[in-house]
Every structure is written in structure tokens, then in C-alpha cells.
Short mmCIF file of C-alpha atoms in Angstrom, two decimals:
data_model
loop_
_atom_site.label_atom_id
_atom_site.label_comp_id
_atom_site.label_asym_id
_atom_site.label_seq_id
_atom_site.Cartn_x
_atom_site.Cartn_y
_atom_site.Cartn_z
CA UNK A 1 45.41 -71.79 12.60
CA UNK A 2 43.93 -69.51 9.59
CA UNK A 3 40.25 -69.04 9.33
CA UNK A 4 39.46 -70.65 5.62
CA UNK A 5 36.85 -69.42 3.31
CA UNK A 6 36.21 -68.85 -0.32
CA UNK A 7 36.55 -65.25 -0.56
CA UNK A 8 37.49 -62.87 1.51
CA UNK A 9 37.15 -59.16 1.02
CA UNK A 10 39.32 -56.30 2.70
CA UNK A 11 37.38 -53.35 3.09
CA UNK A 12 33.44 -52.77 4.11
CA UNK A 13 32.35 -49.67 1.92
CA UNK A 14 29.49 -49.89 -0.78
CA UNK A 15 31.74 -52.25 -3.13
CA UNK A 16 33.06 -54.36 -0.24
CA UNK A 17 29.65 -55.11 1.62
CA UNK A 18 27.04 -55.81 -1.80
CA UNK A 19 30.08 -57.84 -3.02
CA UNK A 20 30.09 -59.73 0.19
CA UNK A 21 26.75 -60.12 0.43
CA UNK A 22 26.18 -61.31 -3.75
CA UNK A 23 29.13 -63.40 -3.11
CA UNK A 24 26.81 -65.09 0.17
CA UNK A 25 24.19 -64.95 -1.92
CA UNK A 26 25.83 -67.71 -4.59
CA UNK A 27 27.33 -70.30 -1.99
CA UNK A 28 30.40 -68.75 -1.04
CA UNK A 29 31.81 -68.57 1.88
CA UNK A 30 32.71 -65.09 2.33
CA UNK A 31 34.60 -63.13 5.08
CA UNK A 32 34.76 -59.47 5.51
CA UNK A 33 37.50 -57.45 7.05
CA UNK A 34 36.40 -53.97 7.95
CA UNK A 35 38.29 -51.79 10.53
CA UNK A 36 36.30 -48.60 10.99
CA UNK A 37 32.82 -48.75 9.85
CA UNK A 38 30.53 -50.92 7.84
CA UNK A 39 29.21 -48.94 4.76
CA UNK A 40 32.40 -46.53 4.35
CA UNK A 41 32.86 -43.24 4.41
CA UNK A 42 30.06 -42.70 1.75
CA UNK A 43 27.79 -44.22 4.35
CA UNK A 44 28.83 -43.12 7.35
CA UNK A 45 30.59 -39.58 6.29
CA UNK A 46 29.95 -38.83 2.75
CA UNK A 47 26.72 -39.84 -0.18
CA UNK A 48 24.28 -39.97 2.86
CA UNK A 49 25.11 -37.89 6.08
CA UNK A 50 25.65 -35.05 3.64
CA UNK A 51 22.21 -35.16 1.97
CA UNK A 52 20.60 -35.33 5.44
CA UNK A 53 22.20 -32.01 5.91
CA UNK A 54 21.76 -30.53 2.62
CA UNK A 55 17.70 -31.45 3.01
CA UNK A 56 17.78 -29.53 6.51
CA UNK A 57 19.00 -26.58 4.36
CA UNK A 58 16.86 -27.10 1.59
CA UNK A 59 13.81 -27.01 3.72
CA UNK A 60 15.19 -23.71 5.61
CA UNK A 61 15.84 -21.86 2.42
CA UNK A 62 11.71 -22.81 1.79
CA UNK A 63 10.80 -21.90 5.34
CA UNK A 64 12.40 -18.18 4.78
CA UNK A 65 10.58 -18.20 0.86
CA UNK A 66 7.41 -19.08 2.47
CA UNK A 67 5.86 -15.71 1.07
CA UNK A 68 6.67 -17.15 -2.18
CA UNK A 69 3.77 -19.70 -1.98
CA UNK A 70 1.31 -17.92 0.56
CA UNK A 71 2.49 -19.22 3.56
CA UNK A 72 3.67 -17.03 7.14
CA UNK A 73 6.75 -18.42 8.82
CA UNK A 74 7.60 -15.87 11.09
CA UNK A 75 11.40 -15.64 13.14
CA UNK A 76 12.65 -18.79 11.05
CA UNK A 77 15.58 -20.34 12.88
CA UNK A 78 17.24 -23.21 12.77
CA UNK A 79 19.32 -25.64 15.79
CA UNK A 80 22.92 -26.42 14.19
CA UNK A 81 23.37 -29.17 16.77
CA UNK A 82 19.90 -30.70 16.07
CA UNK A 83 21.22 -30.56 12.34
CA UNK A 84 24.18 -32.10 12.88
CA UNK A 85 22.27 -34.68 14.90
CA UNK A 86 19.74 -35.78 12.43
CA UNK A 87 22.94 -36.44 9.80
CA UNK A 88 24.90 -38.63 12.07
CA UNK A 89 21.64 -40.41 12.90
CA UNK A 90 20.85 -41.35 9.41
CA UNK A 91 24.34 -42.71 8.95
CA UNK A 92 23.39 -44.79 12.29
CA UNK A 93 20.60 -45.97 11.20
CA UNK A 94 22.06 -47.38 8.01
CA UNK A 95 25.13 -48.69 9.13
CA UNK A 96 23.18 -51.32 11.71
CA UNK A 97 21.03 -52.03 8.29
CA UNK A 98 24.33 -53.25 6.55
CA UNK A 99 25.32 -54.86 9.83
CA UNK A 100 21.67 -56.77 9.72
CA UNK A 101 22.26 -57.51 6.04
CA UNK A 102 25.44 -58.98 6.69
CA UNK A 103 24.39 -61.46 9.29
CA UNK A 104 21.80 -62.17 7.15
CA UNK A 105 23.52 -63.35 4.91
CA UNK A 106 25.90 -65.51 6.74
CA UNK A 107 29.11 -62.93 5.78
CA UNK A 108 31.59 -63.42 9.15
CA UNK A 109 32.80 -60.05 9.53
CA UNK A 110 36.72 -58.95 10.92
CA UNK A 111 36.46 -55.69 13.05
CA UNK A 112 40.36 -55.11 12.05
CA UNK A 113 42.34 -54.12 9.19
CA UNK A 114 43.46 -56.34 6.49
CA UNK A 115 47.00 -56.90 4.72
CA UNK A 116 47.98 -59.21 2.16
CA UNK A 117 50.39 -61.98 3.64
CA UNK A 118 50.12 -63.93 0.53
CA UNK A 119 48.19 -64.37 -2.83
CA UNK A 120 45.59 -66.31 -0.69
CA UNK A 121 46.72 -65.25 3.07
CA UNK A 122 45.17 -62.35 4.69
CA UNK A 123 46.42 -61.03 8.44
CA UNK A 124 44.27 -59.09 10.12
CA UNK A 125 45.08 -56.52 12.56
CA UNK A 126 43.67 -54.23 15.17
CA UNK A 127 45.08 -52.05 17.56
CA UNK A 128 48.72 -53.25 16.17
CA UNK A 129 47.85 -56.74 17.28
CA UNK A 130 47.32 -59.13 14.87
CA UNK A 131 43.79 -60.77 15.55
CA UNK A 132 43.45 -63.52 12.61
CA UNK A 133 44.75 -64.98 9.54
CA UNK A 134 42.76 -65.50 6.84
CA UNK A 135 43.06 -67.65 3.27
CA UNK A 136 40.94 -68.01 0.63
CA UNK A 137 41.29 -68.98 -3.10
CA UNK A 138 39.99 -64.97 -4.14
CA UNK A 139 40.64 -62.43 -2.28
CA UNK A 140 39.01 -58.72 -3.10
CA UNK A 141 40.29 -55.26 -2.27
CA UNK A 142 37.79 -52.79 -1.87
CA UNK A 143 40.15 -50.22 0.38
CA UNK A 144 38.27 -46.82 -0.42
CA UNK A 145 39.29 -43.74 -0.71
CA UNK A 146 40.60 -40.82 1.87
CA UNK A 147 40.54 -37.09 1.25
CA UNK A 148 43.64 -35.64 -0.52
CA UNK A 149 45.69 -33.76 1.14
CA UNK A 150 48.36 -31.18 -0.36
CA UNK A 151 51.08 -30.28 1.45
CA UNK A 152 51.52 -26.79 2.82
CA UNK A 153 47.54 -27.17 3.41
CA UNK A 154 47.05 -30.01 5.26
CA UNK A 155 43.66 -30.09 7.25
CA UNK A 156 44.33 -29.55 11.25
CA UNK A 157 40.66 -30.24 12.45
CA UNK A 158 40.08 -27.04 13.66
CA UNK A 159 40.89 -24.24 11.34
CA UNK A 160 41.08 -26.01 7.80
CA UNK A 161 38.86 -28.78 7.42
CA UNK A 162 38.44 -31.97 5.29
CA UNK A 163 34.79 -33.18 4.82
CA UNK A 164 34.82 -34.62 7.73
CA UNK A 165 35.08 -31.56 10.19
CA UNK A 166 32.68 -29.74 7.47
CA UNK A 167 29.85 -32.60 8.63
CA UNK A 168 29.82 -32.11 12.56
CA UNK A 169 30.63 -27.95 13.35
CA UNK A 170 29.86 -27.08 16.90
CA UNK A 171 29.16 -23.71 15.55
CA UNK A 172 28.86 -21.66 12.21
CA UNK A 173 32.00 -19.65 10.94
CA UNK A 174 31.05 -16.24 9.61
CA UNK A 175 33.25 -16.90 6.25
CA UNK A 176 34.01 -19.82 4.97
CA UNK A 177 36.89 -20.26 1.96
CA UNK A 178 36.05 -23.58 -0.10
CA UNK A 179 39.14 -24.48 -1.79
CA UNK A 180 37.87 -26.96 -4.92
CA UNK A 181 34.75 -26.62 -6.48
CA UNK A 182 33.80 -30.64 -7.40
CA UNK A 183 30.88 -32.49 -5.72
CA UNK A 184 32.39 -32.18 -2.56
CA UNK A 185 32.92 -28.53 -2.44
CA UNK A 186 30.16 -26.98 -3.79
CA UNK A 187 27.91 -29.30 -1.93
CA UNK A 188 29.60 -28.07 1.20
CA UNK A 189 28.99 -24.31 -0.27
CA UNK A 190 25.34 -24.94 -0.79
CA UNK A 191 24.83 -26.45 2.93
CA UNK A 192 26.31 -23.08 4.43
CA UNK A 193 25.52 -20.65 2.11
CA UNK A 194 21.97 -21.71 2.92
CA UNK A 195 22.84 -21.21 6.82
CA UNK A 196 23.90 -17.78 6.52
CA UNK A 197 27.66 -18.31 6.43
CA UNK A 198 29.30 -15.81 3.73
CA UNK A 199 30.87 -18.41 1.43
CA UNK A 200 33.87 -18.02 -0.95
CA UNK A 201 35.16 -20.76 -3.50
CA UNK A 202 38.38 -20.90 -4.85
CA UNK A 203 38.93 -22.99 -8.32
CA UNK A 204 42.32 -23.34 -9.84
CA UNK A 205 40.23 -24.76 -13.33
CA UNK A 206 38.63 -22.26 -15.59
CA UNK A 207 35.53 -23.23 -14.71
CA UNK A 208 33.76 -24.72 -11.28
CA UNK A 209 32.45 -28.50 -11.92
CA UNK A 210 35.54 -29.19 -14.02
CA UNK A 211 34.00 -32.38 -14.70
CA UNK A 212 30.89 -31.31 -16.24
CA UNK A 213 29.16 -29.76 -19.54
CA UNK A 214 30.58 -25.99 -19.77
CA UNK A 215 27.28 -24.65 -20.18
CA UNK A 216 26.11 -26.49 -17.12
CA UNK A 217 28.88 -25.39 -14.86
CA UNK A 218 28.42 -21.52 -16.25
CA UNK A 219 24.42 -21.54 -15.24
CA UNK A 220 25.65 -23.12 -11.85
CA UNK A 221 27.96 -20.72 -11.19
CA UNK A 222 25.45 -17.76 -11.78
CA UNK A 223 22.94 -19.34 -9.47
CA UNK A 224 25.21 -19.80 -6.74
CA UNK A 225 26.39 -16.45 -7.24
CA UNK A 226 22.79 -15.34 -7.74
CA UNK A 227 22.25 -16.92 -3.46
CA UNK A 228 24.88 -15.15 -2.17
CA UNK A 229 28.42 -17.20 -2.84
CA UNK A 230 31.22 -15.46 -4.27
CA UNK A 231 33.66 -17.84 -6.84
CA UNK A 232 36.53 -17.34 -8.17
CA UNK A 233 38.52 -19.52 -11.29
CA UNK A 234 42.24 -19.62 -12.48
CA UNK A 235 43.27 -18.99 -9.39
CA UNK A 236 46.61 -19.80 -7.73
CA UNK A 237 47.10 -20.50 -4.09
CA UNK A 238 50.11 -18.91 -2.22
CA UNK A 239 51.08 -18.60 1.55
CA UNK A 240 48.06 -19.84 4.37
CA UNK A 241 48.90 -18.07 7.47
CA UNK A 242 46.83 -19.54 10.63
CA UNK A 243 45.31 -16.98 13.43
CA UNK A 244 43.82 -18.04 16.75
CA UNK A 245 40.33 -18.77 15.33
CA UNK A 246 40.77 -17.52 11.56
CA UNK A 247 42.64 -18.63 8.27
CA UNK A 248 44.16 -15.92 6.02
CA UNK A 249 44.93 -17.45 2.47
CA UNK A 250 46.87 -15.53 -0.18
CA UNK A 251 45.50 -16.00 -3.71
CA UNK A 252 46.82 -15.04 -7.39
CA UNK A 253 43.50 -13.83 -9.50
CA UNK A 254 45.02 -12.80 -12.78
CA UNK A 255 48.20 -10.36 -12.28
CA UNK A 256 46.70 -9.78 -8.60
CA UNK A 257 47.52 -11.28 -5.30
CA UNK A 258 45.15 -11.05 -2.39
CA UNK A 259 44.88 -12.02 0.87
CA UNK A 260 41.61 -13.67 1.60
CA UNK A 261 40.86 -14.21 5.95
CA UNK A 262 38.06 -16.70 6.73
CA UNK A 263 36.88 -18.63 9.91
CA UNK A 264 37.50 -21.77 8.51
CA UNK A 265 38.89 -23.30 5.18
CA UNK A 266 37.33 -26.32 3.71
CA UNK A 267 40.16 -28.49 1.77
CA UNK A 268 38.36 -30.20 -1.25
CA UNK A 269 40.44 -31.37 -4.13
CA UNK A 270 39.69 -34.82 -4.54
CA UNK A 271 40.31 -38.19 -2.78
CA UNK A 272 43.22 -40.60 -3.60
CA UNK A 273 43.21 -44.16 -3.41
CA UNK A 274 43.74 -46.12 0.05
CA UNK A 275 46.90 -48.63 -1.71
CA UNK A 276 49.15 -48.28 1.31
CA UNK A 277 49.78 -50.66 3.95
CA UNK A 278 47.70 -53.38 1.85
CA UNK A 279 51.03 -55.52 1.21
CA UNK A 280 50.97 -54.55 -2.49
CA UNK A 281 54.08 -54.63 -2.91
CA UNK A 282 55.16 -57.75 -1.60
CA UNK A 283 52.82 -59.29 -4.21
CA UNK A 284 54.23 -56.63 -7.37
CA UNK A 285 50.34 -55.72 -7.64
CA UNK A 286 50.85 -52.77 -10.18
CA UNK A 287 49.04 -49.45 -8.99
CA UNK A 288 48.95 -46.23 -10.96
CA UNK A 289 48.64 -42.51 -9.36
CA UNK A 290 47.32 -44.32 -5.60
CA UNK A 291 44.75 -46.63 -7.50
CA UNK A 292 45.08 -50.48 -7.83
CA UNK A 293 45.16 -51.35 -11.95
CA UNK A 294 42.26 -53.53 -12.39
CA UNK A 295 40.41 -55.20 -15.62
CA UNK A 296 37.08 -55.15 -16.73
CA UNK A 297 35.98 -57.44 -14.19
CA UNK A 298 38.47 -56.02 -11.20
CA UNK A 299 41.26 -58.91 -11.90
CA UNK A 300 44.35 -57.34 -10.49
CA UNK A 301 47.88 -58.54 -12.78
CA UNK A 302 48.43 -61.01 -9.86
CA UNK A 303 45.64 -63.92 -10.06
CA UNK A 304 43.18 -64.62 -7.55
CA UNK A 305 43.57 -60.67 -6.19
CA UNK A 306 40.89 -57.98 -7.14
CA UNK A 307 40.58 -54.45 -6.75
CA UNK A 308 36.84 -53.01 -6.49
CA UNK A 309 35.42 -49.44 -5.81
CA UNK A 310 37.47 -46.47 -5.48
CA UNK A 311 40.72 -47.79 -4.88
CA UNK A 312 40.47 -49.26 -8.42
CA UNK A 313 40.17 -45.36 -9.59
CA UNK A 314 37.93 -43.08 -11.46
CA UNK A 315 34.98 -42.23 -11.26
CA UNK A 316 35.41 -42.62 -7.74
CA UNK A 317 31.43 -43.22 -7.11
CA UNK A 318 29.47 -45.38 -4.64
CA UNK A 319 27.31 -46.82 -7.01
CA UNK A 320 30.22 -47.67 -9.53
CA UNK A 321 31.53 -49.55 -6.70
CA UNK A 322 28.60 -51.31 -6.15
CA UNK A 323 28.25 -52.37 -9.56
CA UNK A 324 31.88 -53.54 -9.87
CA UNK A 325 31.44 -55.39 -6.87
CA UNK A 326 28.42 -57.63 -8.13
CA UNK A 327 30.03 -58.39 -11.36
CA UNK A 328 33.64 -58.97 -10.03
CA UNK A 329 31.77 -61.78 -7.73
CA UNK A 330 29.58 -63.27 -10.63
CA UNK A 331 32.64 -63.41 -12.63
CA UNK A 332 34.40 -65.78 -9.65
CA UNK A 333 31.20 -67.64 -9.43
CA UNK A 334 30.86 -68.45 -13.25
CA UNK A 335 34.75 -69.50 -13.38
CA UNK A 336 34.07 -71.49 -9.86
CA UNK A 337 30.92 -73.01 -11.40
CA UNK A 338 28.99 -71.91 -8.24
CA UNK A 339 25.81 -70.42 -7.99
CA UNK A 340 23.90 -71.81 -11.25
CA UNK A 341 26.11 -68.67 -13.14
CA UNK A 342 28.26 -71.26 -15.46
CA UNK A 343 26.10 -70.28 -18.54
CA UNK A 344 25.21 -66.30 -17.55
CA UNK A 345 26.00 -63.56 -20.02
CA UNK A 346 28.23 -60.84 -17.61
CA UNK A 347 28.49 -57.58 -18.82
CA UNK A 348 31.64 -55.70 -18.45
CA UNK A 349 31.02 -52.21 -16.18
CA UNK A 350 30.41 -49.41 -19.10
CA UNK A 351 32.23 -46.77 -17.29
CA UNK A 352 30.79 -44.47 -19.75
CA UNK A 353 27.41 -44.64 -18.84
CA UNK A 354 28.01 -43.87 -14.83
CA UNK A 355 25.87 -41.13 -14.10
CA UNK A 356 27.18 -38.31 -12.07
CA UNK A 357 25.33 -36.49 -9.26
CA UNK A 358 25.84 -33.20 -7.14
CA UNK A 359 23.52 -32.68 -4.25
CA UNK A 360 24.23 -28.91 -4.70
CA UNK A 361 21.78 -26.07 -4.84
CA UNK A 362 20.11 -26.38 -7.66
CA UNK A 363 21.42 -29.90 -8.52
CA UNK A 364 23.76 -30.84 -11.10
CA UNK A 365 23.30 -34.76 -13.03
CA UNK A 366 25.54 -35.92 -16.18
CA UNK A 367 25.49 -38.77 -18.40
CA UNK A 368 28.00 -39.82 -20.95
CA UNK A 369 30.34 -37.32 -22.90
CA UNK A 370 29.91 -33.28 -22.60
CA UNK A 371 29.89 -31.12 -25.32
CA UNK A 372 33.28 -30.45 -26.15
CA UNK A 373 34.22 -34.28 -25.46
CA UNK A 374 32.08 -35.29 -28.06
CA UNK A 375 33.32 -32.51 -30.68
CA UNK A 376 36.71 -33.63 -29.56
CA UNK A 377 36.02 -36.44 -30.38
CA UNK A 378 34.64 -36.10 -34.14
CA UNK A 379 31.13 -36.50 -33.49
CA UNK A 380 28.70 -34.08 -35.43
CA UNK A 381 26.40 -33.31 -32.73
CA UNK A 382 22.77 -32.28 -32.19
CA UNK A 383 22.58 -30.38 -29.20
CA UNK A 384 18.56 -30.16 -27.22
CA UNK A 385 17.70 -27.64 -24.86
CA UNK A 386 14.95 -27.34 -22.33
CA UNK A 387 14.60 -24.78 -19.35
CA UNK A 388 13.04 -25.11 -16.18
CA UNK A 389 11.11 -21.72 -16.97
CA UNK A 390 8.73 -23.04 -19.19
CA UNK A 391 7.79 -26.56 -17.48
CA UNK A 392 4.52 -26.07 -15.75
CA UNK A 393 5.37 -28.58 -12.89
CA UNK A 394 9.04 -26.17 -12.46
CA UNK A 395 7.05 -23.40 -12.41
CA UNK A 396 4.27 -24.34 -9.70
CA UNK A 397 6.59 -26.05 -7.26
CA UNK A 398 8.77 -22.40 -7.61
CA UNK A 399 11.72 -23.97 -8.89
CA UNK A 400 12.56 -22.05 -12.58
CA UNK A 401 15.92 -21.85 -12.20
CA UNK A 402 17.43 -24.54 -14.72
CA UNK A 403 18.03 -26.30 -17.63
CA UNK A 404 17.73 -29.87 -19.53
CA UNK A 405 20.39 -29.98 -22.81
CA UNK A 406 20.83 -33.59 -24.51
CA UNK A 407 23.50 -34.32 -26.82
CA UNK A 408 22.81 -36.78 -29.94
CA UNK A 409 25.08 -37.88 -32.49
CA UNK A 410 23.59 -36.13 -35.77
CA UNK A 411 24.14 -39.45 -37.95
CA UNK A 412 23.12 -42.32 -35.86
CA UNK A 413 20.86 -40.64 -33.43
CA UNK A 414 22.41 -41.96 -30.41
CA UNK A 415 22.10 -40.23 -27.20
CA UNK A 416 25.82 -38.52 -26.48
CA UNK A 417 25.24 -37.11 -23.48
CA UNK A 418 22.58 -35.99 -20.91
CA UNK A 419 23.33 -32.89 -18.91
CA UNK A 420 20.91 -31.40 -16.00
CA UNK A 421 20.81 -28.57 -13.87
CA UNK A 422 17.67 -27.85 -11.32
CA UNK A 423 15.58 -29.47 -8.98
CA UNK A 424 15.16 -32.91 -8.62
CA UNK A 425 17.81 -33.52 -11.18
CA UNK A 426 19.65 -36.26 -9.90
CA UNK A 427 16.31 -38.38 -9.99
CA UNK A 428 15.32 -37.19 -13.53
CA UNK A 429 19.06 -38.68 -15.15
CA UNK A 430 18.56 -41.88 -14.40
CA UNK A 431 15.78 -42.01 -17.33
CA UNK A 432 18.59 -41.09 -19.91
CA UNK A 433 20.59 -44.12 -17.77
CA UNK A 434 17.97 -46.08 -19.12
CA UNK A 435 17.61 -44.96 -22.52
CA UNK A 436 21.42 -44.94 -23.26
CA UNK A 437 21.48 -48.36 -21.78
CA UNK A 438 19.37 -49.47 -23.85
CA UNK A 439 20.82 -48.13 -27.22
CA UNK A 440 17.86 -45.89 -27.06
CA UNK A 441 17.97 -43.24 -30.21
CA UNK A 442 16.39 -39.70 -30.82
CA UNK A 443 13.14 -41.12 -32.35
CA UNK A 444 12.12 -43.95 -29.57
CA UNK A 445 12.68 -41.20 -27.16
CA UNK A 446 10.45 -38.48 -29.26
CA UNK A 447 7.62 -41.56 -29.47
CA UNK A 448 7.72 -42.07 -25.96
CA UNK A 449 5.02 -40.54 -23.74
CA UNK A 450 5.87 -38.28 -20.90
CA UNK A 451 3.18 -38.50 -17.89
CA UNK A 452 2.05 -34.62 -17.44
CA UNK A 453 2.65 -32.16 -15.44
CA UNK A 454 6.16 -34.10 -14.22
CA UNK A 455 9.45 -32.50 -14.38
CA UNK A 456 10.68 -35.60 -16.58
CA UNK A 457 8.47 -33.67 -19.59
CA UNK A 458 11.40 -31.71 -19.30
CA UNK A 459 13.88 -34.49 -20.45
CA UNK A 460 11.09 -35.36 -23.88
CA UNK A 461 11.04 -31.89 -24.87
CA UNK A 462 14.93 -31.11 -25.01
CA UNK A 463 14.94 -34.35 -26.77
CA UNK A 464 12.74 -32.25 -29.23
CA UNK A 465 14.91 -29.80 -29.50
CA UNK A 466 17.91 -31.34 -30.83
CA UNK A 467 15.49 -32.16 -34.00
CA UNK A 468 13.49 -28.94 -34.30
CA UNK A 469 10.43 -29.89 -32.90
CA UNK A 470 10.10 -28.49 -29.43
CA UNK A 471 6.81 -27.82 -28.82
CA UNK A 472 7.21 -25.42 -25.79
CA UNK A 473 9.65 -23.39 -26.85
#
């Protein structure tokens, strides 16, 4: 006998668990089918174990600058098991929350994997026994992501790692090769160039952050090179030879091949889609480059299937995920007529203004298009400016190293593009979210008032900039 409900969704990361619990929330009754670990790998191995360990080196790096602000701290050391400890703990701690939120909620949860029997059937499976079939009239995918992996470098778990060995070390290498240089890998970087560990990062782009504003990813690169980290761009990746307890990579820098030896070798060059094994194909669900094809409210080409989070592709973020996940399930409800939502207004996801973050050393947040994108794309441009070096709140807390720039198109006044570099970044972006949600132009945000001394002054005075009126500057 199958287990009925309304919806059931495969798949209990960010996307799969809000949508299950919004879906609760408006009358449905909603199954989940998660095999490994409520919350996902962002919860359990990625957004949030990872800041826990990047704050226990943000904190060291302050303990050994002390002297900076008049304080002794003598013989600063730190406990690498303690560290690794505290992370997992965190990710503990908010995995039971989604597994309180969930009963909460009424959600009856699978511990299994899901497949697609049918447009409405789902068989679950654990331990290669089935355990339950499932139908429902909408059924959402919400599969995640998994690190890539490229063939003659494929991550062993001792010598070359994948985020996930990089999370829990029993002990520190002495060099460290970073192969990638996204969020994941200089994030990784940071955490043990602030440890000690003499770190190296290899970039096959011209520039590290391929993703963001060149200027941005140029000041980066000089502060991480300015702590110690040595980078390297255009390069080409040749022969990995494997020792006892050491990696030796050969590398193409211009005309000139080198062999670079490390401890270890952290492998981070994205994450592909998880399509396989879902029954896909038995339905002709159309996928493109490991990602499900989805529409602006997740509808999958074959009806009553939907594909949410990062198996639905770029940007492959948490809270994009969670955002598709809400409106994929308000869409259902309206077309259902459940919930009260026959009459709401549901706004497509605006994958344009998902803000980007990088928990690196300084921090890195982006909005909207970069520079070039925006001169690509015809726009004359006004382009603001603000360092960290003349903010007064930068400049007592000891954190000068930085930048604000904010792009504006030169006819309308509309904000482009936001672009930050420094501390506390990635909580200072999500006022441009705001603004550029709001259609906000150049002259509400030169009207509006700035509390003082706050880092956000920062964010009013590039504004300023663009238009010539900077006052600190």
C-alpha cells in the first residue's frame, strides 16, 4: 500500500525542508524523503560548519594582533580538535532545530532515498531495500549538490581532499595546495592560512573570484597575499604524483612547468548537480550540464514534477534555494486553491538580485552585474568608490583593509551593481538587496540617512561618489 499525501519532496537541504515546512504551513500534506541529513550539506558540511571554523580563526588572528589594540596575550595557541569540535557541534545543534521544525509542523519525514516510480509515485529506499512508496499529486526535487570531481584528481580522503576532509583534519599539514579559488577555496585558504599552514592556490582563470568585480578580486588577492598565501592564475594542471603522506602536483605558469609538493591538496572547482539515480529518465525530465531545467516557479517540462535548489543550477546558493522553495509551494497552493493564496501576487525568483557571499579573510559580498557585465552590456555606468581607510568605525575596530564601489546606470540612476570587500561585508550587502529590490535610485539612496559611526556609512558615501559628492574623500 503507498503512503498518500499532497506533496512530497525528495531531498532535505535548505530548499527541501522551508519548502516542506511552507507547504505544512498552507494545509498540505507534505512528506519528506531525506537519506543522509536534514539541512544538507550547507547545514551540516558547508554555509555553517565552515563559518564556525572560520570565526575560531578570525578570533586567533585577533588574539596574536592583540598589541594592535593594547591588549597582552602571551603564548597564543590554539586546540585543532577543540576547533573541529565546536564546527561539528554547531551543525548538531541545527540539524535537531530542523528536525524540531519539522515535527512541528506535521511534515512525516522518510530516512531513505527517493526515486521517481512515476509522475506521482515515489519509492523510497535505504540500505538497497525499498522501505515505502509514496504518491502525491506534486512531487518536488530538491536533490543538492556534491563536490565535482575531475578525473585524474579525484579526492582519496587522505591526501587530496574535497570540503569535506578540509572540515574535520586530525592534524595541520605544513603546505597546503588549494586547487580553485571560488567561495569554497579561498574560504578554505583563509581558515589555514590563519592556522599557520603555508597555503598555495592554484587558479586556471585570470583572476581568483572568477565570479566577482575585477577590481574586487585584484584587492583580494593582494590581501591574501599581503597574510602570507601565495596565488597563482592561468595556470594549467599536469601530472599529480601521490607520496606516503605528501602530494606533488606539476603546474604550467606561463612557458614554465613546476612541480609543486604539499601535505595535502584541497580539490575545489565547483559542485555539480545530484540528477542521477532520481528516475529522470524514465519520466524524459530534460536536464542540462547535471542540473534539472526548471521555470520560473521550478515546473519541470513534465507536470506535477519540480526541481528546487541547486540541482535546478546556478547560483548554486542556500538562500536561493530557500527562496525557490517558498514560491514553488505558493505557486501549487494558489493553482490548488489551498491556503487562502487563490488571489496572492507571486513574484518570480529575480536571479539577478541574489547576493553573493565569501566568508574569506577580509570578506567578499556582490550584488547584481560587475563592471565589465554591465559595459558589456551597453550600460553607461557611474562607478562609486569608498575605502575602508577613511571610515572612522573601519578604522577604530582595526579593520582598514577594504573597499565599497557601487555601480549605477548613468541615465536612469539605477543601482547596477554593489561590490564589497572588508569586514563585516556580507552583512553590509544586504542593504543594497534592499535598495535594488526596491527600484531604489542614486538620489533616494544619497537622501537617506546613515546612523554614525557604522560601517554601512561606508555603503552612503560610495553612493556619493558615483555623483561627485563624496564628502570623505
Amino acid at each position: 500500500m503507498a503512503d498518500k499525501f499532497d506533496i512530497i519532496i525528495v531531498g532535505g537541504g535548505p530548499g527541501g525542508y522551508v519548502a516542506a515546512i511552507r507547504a505544512a504551513q498552507l494545509g498540505f500534506n507534505t512528506a519528506l524523503v531525506e537519506g543522509k541529513h536534514l539541512g544538507g550539506i550547507c547545514l551540516n558540511w558547508g554555509c555553517i560548519p565552515t563559518k564556525a571554523l572560520l570565526r575560531s580563526a578570525d578570533i586567533l588572528h585577533l588574539m596574536q594582533h592583540g598589541s594592535d589594540y593594547g591588549l597582552n596575550a602571551d603564548k597564543v595557541s590554539f586546540d585543532l580538535a577543540k576547533i573541529v569540535k565546536r564546527s561539528r557541534d554547531v551543525a548538531a545543534q541545527l540539524n535537531k532545530g530542523v528536525q524540531f521544525l519539522l515535527k512541528k509542523n506535521k511534515v512525516t519525514v522518510y530516512d531513505g532515498y527517493g526515486q521517481l516510480d512515476s509522475k506521482k509515485q515515489v519509492i523510497v529506499s535505504k540500505d538497497k531495500k525499498q522501505i515505502a512508496t509514496l504518491t502525491g499529486a506534486h512531487i518536488i526535487l530538491a536533490t543538492g549538490a556534491r563536490a565535482r570531481e575531475l578525473p585524474d584528481y579525484k579526492p582519496d580522503g587522505k591526501l587530496v581532499w574535497t570540503y569535506h576532509e578540509a572540515m574535520i583534519p586530525e592534524t595541520l599539514p605544513k603546505k597546503l595546495l588549494v586547487v580553485g579559488s571560488g567561495a569554497i577555496g579561498v574560504e578554505f585558504a583563509s581558515f589555514y592560512n590563519a592556522l599557520g599552514v603555508e597555503v598555495t592556490i592554484l587558479e586556471i582563470a585570470p583572476q581568483i573570484l572568477p565570479v566577482e568585480d575585477a577590481e574586487i578580486a585584484a584587492m583580494a588577492r593582494g590581501l591574501f597575499e599581503k597574510r602570507g598565501m601565495k596565488i597563482h592564475t592561468n595556470v594549467k594542471l599536469g601530472k599529480l604524483t601521490k607520496g606516503k603522506d605528501s602530494v606533488t602536483l606539476d603546474v604550467t605558469i606561463g612557458k614554465e612547468t613546476q612541480a609543486m609538493t604539499a601535505d595535502r591538496l584541497i580539490m575545489a572547482v565547483g559542485v555539480v548537480g545530484n540528477v542521477e539515480n532520481l528516475g529522470l529518465e524514465t519520466l524524459g525530465i530534460k536536464t542540462d550540464r547535471n542540473c534539472i531545467i526548471a521555470d520560473e516557479f521550478s515546473r519541470t517540462n513534465v507536470k506535477g514534477i519540480y526541481a528546487i535548489g541547486d540541482v535546478a543550477g546556478a547560483p548554486m546558493l542556500a538562500h536561493k534555494a530557500e527562496h525557490e522553495g517558498v514560491i514553488c509551494i505558493e505557486k501549487i497552493a494558489q493553482e490548488s486553491k489551498k491556503g487562502g493564496m487563490e488571489k496572492a501576487h507571486i513574484t518570480p525568483l529575480n536571479k539577478a538580485q541574489i547576493p553573493g557571499c565569501t566568508y574569506c579573510s577580509p570578506q567578499i559580498a556582490s550584488l547584481g552585474m560587475t563592471e565589465e557585465q554591465a559595459k558589456q552590456a551597453g550600460k553607461k555606468v557611474k562607478i562609486g568608490r569608498f575605502p575602508f581607510v577613511g571610515n572612522g568605525k573601519a578604522i577604530a575596530m582595526g579593520e582598514t583593509d577594504g573597499m565599497v564601489k557601487t555601480i549605477f546606470d548613468d541615465k536612469t540612476g539605477e543601482l547596477l551593481g554593489a561590490h564589497l570587500i572588508g569586514a563585516e561585508v556580507t552583512e553590509l550587502i544586504q542593504g543594497f538587496v534592499v535598495a535594488m529590490g526596491l527600484e531604489t535610485t542614486e538620489a533616494e539612496l544619497m537622501e537617506t540617512i546613515f546612523p554614525h559611526p557604522t560601517l554601512s556609512e561606508m555603503m552612503h558615501e560610495s553612493v556619493l561618489s558615483a555623483y561627485g559628492k563624496a564628502i570623505h574623500i
